[in-house]
PDB file of C-alpha atoms in Angstrom:
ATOM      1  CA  UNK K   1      78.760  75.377 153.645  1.00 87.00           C
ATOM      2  CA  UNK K   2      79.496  78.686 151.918  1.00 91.00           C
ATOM      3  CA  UNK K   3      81.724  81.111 153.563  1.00 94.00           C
ATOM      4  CA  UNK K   4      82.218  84.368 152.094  1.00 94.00           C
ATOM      5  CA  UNK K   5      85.638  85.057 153.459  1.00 92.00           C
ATOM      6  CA  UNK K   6      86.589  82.116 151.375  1.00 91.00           C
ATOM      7  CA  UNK K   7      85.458  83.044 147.709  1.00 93.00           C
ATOM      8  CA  UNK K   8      88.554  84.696 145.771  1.00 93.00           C
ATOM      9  CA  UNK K   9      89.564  84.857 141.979  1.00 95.00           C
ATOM     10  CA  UNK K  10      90.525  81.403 140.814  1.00 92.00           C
ATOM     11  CA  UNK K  11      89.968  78.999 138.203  1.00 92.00           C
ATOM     12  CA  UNK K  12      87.525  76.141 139.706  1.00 92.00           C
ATOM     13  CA  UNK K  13      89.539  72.661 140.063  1.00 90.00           C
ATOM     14  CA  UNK K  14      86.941  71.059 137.884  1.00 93.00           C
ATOM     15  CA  UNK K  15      88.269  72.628 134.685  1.00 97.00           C
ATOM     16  CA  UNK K  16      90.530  71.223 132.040  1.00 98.00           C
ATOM     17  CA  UNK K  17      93.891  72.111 131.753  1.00 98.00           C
ATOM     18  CA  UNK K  18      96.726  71.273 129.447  1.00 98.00           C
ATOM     19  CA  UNK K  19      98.369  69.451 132.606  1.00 97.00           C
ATOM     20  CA  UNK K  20      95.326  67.515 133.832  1.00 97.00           C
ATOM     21  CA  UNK K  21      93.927  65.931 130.801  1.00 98.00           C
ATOM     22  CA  UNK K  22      94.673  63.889 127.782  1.00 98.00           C
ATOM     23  CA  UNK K  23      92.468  63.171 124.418  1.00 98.00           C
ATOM     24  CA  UNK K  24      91.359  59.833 123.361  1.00 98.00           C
ATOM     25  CA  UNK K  25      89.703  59.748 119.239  1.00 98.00           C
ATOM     26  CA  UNK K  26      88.105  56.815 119.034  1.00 98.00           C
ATOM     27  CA  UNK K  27      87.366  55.113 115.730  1.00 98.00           C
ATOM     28  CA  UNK K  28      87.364  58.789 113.516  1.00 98.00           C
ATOM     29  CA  UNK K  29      87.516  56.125 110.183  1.00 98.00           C
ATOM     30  CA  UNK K  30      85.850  55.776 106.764  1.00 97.00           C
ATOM     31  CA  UNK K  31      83.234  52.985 107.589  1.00 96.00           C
ATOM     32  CA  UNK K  32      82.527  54.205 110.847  1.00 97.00           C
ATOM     33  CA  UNK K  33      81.834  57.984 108.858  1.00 97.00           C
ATOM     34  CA  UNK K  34      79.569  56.222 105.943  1.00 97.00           C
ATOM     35  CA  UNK K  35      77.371  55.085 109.226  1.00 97.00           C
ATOM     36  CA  UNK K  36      76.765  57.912 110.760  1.00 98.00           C
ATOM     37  CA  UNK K  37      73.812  59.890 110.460  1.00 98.00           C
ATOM     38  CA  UNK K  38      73.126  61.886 113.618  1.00 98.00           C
ATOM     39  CA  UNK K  39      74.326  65.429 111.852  1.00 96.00           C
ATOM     40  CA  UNK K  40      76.358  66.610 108.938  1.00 97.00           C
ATOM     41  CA  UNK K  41      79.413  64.356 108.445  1.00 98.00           C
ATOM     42  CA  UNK K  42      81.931  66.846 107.113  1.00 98.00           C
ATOM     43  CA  UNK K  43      80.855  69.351 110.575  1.00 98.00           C
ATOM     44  CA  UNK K  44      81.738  66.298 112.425  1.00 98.00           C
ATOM     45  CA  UNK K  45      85.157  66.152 110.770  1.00 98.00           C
ATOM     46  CA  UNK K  46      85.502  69.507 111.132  1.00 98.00           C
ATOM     47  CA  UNK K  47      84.980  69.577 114.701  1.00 98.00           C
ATOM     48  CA  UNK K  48      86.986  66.317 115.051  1.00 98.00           C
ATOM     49  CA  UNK K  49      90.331  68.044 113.602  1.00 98.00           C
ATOM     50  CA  UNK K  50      89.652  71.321 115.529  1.00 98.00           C
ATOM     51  CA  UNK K  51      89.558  68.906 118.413  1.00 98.00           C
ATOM     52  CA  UNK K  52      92.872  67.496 117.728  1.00 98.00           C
ATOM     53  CA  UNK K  53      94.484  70.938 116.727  1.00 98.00           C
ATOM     54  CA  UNK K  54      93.406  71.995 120.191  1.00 98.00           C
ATOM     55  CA  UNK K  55      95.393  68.982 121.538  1.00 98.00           C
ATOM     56  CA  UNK K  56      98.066  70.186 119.746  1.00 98.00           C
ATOM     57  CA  UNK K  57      98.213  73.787 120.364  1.00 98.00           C
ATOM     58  CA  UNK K  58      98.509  72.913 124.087  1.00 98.00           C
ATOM     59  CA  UNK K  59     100.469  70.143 124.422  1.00 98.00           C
ATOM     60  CA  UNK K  60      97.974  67.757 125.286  1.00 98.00           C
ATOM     61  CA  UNK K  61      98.509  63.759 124.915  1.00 98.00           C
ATOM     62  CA  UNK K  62      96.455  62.497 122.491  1.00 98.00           C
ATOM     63  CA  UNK K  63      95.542  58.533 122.119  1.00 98.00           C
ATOM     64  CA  UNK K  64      94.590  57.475 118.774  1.00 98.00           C
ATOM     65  CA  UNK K  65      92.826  54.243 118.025  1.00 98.00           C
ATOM     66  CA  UNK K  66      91.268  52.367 115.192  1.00 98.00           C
ATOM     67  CA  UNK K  67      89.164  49.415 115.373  1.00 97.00           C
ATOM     68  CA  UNK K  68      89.728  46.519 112.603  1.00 95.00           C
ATOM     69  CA  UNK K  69      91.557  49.402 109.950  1.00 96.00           C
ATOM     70  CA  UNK K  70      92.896  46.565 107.493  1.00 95.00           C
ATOM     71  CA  UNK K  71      90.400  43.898 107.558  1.00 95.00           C
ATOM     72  CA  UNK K  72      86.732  46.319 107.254  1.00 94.00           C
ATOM     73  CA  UNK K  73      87.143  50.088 108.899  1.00 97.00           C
ATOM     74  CA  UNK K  74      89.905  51.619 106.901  1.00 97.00           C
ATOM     75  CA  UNK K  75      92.379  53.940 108.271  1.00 97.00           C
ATOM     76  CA  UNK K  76      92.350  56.761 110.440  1.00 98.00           C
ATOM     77  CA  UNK K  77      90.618  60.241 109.507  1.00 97.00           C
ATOM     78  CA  UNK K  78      93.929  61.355 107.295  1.00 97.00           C
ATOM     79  CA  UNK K  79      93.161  65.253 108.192  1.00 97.00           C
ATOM     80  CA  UNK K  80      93.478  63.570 112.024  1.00 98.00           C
ATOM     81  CA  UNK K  81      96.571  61.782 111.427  1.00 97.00           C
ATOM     82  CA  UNK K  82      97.646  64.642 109.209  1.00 98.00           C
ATOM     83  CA  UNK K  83      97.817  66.922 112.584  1.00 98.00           C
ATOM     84  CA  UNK K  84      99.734  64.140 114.459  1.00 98.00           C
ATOM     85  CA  UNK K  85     102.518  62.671 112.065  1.00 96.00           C
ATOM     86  CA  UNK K  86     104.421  59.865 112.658  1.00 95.00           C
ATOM     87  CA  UNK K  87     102.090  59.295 116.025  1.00 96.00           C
ATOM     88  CA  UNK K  88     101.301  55.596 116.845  1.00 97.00           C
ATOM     89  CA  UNK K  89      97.587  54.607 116.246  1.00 98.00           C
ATOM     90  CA  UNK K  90      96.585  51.454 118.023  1.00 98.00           C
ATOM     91  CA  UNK K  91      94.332  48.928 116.054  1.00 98.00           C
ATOM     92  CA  UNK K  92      92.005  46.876 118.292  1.00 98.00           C
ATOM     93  CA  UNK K  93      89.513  44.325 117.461  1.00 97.00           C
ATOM     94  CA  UNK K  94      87.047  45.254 120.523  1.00 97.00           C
ATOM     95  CA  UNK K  95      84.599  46.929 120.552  1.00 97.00           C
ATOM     96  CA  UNK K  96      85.067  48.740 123.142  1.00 98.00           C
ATOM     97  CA  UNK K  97      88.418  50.192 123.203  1.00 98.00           C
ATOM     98  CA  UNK K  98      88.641  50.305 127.271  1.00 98.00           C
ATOM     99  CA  UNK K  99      89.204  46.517 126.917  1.00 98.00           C
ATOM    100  CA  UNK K 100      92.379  46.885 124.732  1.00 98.00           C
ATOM    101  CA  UNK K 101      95.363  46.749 127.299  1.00 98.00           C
ATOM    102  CA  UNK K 102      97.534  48.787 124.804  1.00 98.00           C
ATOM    103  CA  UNK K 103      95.062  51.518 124.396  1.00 98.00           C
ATOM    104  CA  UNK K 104      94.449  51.043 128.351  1.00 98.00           C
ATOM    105  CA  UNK K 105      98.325  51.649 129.413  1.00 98.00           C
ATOM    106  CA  UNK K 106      98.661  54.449 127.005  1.00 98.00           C
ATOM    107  CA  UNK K 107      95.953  56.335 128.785  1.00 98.00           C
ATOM    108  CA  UNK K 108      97.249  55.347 131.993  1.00 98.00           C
ATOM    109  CA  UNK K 109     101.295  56.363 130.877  1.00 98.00           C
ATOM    110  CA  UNK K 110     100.211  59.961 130.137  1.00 98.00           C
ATOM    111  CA  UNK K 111      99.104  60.136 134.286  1.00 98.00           C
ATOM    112  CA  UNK K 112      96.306  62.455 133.202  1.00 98.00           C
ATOM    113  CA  UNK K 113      92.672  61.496 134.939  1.00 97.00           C
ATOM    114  CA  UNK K 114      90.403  63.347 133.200  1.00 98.00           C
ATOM    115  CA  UNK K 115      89.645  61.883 129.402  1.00 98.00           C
ATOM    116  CA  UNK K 116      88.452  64.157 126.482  1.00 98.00           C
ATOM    117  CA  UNK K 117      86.676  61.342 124.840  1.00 98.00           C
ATOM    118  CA  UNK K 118      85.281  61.513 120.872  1.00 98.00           C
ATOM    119  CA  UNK K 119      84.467  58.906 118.638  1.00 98.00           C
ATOM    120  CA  UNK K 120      82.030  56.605 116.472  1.00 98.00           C
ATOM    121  CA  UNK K 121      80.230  55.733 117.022  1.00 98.00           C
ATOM    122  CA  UNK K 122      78.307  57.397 119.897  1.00 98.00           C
ATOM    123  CA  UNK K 123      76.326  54.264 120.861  1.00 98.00           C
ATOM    124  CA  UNK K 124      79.006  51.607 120.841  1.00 98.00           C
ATOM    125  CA  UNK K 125      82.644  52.663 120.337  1.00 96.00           C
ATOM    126  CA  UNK K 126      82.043  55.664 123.064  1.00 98.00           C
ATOM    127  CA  UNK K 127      79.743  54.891 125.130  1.00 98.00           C
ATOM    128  CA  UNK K 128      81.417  51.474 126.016  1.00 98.00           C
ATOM    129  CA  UNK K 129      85.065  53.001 127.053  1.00 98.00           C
ATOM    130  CA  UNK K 130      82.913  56.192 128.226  1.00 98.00           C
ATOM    131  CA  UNK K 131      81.168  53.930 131.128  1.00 98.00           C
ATOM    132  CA  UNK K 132      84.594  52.065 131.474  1.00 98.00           C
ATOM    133  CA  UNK K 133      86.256  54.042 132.361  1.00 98.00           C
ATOM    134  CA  UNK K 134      84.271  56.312 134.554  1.00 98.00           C
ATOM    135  CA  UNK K 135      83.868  52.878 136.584  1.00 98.00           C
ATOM    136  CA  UNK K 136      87.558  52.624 137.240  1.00 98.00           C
ATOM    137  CA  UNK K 137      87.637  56.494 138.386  1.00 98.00           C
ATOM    138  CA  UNK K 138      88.391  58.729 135.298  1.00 98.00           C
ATOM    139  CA  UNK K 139      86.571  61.934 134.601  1.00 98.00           C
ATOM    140  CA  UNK K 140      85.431  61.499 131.012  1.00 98.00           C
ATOM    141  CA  UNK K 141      84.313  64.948 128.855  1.00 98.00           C
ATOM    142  CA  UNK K 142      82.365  63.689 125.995  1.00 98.00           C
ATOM    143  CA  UNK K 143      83.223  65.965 123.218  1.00 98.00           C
ATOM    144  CA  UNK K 144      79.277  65.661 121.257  1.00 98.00           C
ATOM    145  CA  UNK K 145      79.990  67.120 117.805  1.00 98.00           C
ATOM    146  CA  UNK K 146      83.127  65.662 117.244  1.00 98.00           C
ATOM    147  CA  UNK K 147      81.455  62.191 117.446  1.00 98.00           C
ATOM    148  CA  UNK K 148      78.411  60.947 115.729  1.00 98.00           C
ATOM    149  CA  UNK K 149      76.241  57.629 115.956  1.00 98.00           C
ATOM    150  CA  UNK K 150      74.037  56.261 113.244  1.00 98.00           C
ATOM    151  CA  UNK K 151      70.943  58.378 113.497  1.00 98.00           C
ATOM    152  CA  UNK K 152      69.749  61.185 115.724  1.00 98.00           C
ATOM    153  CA  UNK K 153      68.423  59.024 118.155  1.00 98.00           C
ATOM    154  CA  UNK K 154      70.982  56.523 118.951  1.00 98.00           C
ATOM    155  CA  UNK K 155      73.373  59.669 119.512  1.00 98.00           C
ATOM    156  CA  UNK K 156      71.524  61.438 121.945  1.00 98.00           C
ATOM    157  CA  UNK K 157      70.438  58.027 123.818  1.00 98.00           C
ATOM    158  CA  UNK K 158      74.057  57.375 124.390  1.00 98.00           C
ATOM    159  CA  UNK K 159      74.776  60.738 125.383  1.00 98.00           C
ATOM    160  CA  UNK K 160      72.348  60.636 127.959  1.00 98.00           C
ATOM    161  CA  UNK K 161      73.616  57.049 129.251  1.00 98.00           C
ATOM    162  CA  UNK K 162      76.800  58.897 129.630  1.00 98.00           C
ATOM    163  CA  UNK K 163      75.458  61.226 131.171  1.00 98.00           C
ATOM    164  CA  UNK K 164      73.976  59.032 133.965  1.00 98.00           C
ATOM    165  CA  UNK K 165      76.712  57.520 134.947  1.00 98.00           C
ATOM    166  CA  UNK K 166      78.801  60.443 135.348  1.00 98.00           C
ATOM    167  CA  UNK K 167      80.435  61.798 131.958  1.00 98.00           C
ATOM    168  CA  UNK K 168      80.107  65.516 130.888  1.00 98.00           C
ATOM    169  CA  UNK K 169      79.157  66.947 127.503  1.00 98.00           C
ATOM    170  CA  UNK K 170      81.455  69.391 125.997  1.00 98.00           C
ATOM    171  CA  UNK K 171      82.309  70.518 122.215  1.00 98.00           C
ATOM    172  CA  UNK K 172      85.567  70.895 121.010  1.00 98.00           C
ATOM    173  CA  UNK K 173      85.562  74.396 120.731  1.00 98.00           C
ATOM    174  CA  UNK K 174      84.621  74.717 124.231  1.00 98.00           C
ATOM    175  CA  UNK K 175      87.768  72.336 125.103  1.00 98.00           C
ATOM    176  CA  UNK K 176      89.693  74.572 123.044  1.00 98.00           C
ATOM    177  CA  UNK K 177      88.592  77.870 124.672  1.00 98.00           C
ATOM    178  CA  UNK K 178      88.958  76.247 128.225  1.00 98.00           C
ATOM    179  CA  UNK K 179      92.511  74.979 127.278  1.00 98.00           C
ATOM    180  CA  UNK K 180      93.237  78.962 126.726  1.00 98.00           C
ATOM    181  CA  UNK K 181      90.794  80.196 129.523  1.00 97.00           C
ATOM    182  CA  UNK K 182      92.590  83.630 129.502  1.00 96.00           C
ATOM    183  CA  UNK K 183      93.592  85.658 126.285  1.00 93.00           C
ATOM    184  CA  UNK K 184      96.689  87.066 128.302  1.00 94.00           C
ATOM    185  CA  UNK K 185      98.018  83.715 127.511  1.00 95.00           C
ATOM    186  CA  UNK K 186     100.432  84.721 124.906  1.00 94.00           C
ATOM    187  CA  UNK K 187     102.339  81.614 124.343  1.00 96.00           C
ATOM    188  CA  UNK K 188      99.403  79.685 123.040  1.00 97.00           C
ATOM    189  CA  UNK K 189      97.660  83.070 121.924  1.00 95.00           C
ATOM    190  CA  UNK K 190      98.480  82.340 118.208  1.00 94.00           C
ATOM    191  CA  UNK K 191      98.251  78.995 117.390  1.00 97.00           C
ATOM    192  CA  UNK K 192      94.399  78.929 119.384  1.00 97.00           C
ATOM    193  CA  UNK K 193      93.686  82.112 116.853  1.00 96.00           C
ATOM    194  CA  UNK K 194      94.738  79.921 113.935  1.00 96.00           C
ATOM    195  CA  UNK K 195      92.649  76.872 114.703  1.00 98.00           C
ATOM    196  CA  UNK K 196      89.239  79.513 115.531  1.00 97.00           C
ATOM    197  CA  UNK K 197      90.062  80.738 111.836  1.00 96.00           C
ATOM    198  CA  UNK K 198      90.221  77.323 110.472  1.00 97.00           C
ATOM    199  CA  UNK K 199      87.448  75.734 112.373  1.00 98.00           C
ATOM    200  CA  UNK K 200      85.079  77.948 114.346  1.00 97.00           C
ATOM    201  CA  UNK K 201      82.819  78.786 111.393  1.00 96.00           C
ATOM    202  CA  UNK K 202      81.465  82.538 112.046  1.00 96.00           C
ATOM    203  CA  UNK K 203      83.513  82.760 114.975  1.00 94.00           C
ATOM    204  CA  UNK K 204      86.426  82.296 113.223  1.00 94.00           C
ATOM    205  CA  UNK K 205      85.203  85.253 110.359  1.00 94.00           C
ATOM    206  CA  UNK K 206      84.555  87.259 113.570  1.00 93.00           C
ATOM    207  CA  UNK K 207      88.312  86.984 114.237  1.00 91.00           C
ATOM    208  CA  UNK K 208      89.559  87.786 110.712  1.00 91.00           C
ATOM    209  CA  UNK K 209      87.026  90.677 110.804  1.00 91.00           C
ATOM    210  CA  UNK K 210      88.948  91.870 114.285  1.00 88.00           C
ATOM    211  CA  UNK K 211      92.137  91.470 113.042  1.00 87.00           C
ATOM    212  CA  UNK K 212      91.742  93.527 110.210  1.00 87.00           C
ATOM    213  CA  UNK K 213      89.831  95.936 111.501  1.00 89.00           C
ATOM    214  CA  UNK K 214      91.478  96.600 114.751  1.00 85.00           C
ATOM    215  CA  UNK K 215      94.486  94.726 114.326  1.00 73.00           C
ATOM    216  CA  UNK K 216      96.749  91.327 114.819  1.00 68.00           C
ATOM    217  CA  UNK K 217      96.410  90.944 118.367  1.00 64.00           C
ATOM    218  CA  UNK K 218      92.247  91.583 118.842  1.00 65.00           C
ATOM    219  CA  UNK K 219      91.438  89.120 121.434  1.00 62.00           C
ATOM    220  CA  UNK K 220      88.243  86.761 121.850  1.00 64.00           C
TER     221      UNK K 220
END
C-alpha cells in the first residue's frame, strides 16, 4: 500500500549496480556473426564491446564463453577479448551454456544474482541459459543489441520468450548509464565519457561537441 511518509530520494533496489551484477557474453564468435541477420552486424559488435567496456569501467565480473571455438565457431570477438586480456574464456560444447558446470560455478563464484546476459544467438545460445537460469532464481537483463539471432523474427520471438518467463530487456548503453546513474560520480566519470565517445554514435559527438564547447568536465 503506498504511504507517503515513506517515499524519499533513493535509488530503487531493482537497479544494477557495479556490486550486484556480473556480465555473461555468450558465443560473440565468427560463425555465430556470419549467421546473424536480425540488424547490422558491425552495430552489434559495436554495442557488444561498449558492453564489455562498461564491465570494465566499473569493475564488473565478466564471464566469457565460446561454444565449439576450435572444431567450427572460431574464437572469441578479438575487439571483446581485446578489452579483457589474459581473461579465461570457457569453451563448451552445449548448447546452452547454463548446462556447462564451469561456466555455471563461474557465475555462481562472482556471488552476483542478477546476470547481464548477451549473446548469439538470440534464439538458442541466449534464450536457453536466459530461461535457465531465471528457473534457478537469477535476475537476467537481456542486453538486445548486443546480441543478434538469424533473422528479425527469430530475435524478437526469443526476446519475447524471455520476456515471459521473467527476463528484462536492456541495451548496453542503458547498462552503462545505470552503472554511472549519477554524473557526480567522479571516479568512474572518465572512463564512462571515453566509452560514450567510442561507442554511443551521436551521443558520443554530443559529448565531444560539450567538451569543446563548454569544456572537459560537461556532464551527460
Amino acid at each position: 500500500m503506498f504511504d507517503v511518509n515513506q517515499v524519499h530520494a533513493g535509488p530503487s533496489g531493482d537497479l544494477l549496480t557495479p556490486d550486484n551484477s556480473v556480465m555473461v557474453f555468450v558465443d560473440h564468435q565468427p560463425q555465430m556473426f556470419f549467421g546473424v541477420g536480425s540488424g547490422d552486424r558491425t552495430a552489434v559488435i559495436n554495442a557488444t564491446v561498449g558492453l564489455a567496456k562498461a564491465a570494465r569501467a566499473f569493475d564488473v565480473p565478466a564471464v566469457l564463453t565460446t561454444v565449439a571455438a576450435e572444431s567450427f565457431s572460431g574464437p572469441i570477438l578479438p575487439q571483446l577479448a581485446e578489452v579483457f586480456p589474459g581473461h579465461e574464456v570457457i569453451d563448451r560444447t552445449s548448447m546452452n551454456a547454463w548446462e556447462d558446470e564451469a561456466l555455471v560455478e563461474a557465475v555462481k563464484a562472482t556471488g552476483r544474482r542478477k546476470i547481464i546476459l548477451s549473446g548469439l544467438w538470440t534464439e538458442v545460445c541466449l534464450v536457453l541459459p536466459a530461461l535457465s537460469a531465471l528457473e534457478q532464481g537469477y535476475e537476467v537483463y537481456v542486453v538486445s543489441d548486443a546480441s543478434g539471432g538469424v533473422s528479425p523474427a527469430a530475435h524478437e520471438h526469443a526476446v519475447q520468450r524471455m520476456l515471459a518467463a521473467g527476463a528484462v530487456p536492456v541495451t548496453w548503453l542503458q547498462v552503462l548509464l545505470e552503472l554511472q546513474r549519477d554524473w557526480a560520480r567522479e571516479e568512474t566519470y572518465g572512463a564512462v565519457m571515453e566509452v560514450v565517445k567510442e561507442h554511443a554514435g551521436a551521443y558520443g559527438m554530443g559529448v565531444v561537441y560539450a567538451q569543446a564547447v563548454i569544456g572537459a568536465h560537461a556532464a551527460g
